[in-house]
Amino acid sequence: MKRNLSALKKALQFGISGAVGGFAGNLITEPFMHHLNDSTSVFDSVLSTSRWFGLVGGGIATAIMFGYYYYIKGKPQIKQSFKNGGLFGVISGAISGAIAEGIFSGIGDGENEILPVICWGIAGGLLGLGLSKRIPNLGMLRGAGGGGVGGVLGGCLFILFAYTLSGTAGRLAGCAAIGFWIGIMLVVAETLFNKAWLVISYDTGTNRTLTIGAEPITFGSDENKSIIYIPHVSPLAMRFQLEAGQIVCENFDSGAVSYLRSGDQKRIGNCTVTVGNSDLPAPNSARVTPTILSQASPRPMLLPAVNFC
């Protein structure tokens, strides 16, 4: 139950963040929209859409990263959001927008209502694929799949808004819808298809859920070393990781390495960490020298007046 409620909160937070990012990204382009709509060739259409969705994608990616950092840290991380979301979001958005517009311009006839939705799915899938490189243990397949489904759902609303609202209002609402559904579906895909997770229950009653995978989930009081900030503990206190099909927990204070099953708990500072969905047999916890588990490391067109938006 805690996991489901935490995942719902996470999905809504990502969705709202994505919606704000899509709205803001398109808002930046509105003063130049008449230039984007003056395309006279397929190449111009592809280039215009690439520039447009590059800014929209940058806004969505930055905002989703903002939502992610706020979710795991409980406070804004504006600089980190721009650093890990802005540039790659612009690049991913530009590439996906160009590919989707190229497909639409190449085979679209202006009457097909399905093709624009497919193109939005492609754009969302590529943007989700890019986000999978920034959100630990999201995974490429889950990122691309969630982004693709979110792009399709948001694209349907984009087309609806393009028909029912004025040009500017339709684009703003449509881009917000695309960002919203990409954010939502990334969390849905992560939650449905992850192999193991951690439910972090704070003494204040707040719960957060993170997927465990090949990339370690670290806890400590040094935010530069730890993904999850825990006050009044060691700078790097504990690490969880999926290693060879098992959940491995390394306690840096005691030097203990534990192999955990579903339902096992660890206490770290002001929170309790519960392992979920790890039912494989595991040896008993052993006190051994810590080892390095891994290296951390009006026609529906994309632009309603021109192409596939």
PDB file of N, CA and C in Angstrom, residues 17 38 55 57 67 122-123 128 229 307:
ATOM      1  N   SER A  17       5.007  18.355 -13.239  1.00  0.00           N
ATOM      2  CA  SER A  17       6.268  18.979 -13.642  1.00  0.00           C
ATOM      3  C   SER A  17       6.388  18.991 -15.164  1.00  0.00           C
ATOM      4  N   ASP A  38       5.968  29.378 -41.584  1.00  0.00           N
ATOM      5  CA  ASP A  38       6.160  29.850 -42.952  1.00  0.00           C
ATOM      6  C   ASP A  38       6.951  28.869 -43.806  1.00  0.00           C
ATOM      7  N   LEU A  55      12.927  23.120 -28.029  1.00  0.00           N
ATOM      8  CA  LEU A  55      12.648  23.959 -26.858  1.00  0.00           C
ATOM      9  C   LEU A  55      11.572  23.334 -25.970  1.00  0.00           C
ATOM     10  N   GLY A  57      10.914  20.086 -25.755  1.00  0.00           N
ATOM     11  CA  GLY A  57      11.541  18.941 -25.111  1.00  0.00           C
ATOM     12  C   GLY A  57      12.475  19.350 -23.993  1.00  0.00           C
ATOM     13  N   GLY A  67      11.106  17.754 -10.947  1.00  0.00           N
ATOM     14  CA  GLY A  67      10.178  16.936 -10.168  1.00  0.00           C
ATOM     15  C   GLY A  67      10.870  15.745  -9.533  1.00  0.00           C
ATOM     16  N   ILE A 122       6.485   8.685 -31.233  1.00  0.00           N
ATOM     17  CA  ILE A 122       7.921   8.592 -31.535  1.00  0.00           C
ATOM     18  C   ILE A 122       8.691   9.684 -30.797  1.00  0.00           C
ATOM     19  N   ALA A 123       8.164  10.907 -30.853  1.00  0.00           N
ATOM     20  CA  ALA A 123       8.827  12.025 -30.175  1.00  0.00           C
ATOM     21  C   ALA A 123       8.887  11.782 -28.668  1.00  0.00           C
ATOM     22  N   GLY A 128      11.717  10.137 -23.711  1.00  0.00           N
ATOM     23  CA  GLY A 128      11.783   9.238 -22.556  1.00  0.00           C
ATOM     24  C   GLY A 128      13.067   8.442 -22.527  1.00  0.00           C
ATOM     25  N   TYR A 229      19.436  12.151   0.738  1.00  0.00           N
ATOM     26  CA  TYR A 229      20.044  12.898   1.835  1.00  0.00           C
ATOM     27  C   TYR A 229      19.391  12.506   3.159  1.00  0.00           C
ATOM     28  N   ASN A 307       2.994  21.170 -39.913  1.00  0.00           N
ATOM     29  CA  ASN A 307       3.240  19.778 -40.140  1.00  0.00           C
ATOM     30  C   ASN A 307       2.440  18.818 -39.266  1.00  0.00           C
TER      31      ASN A 307
END
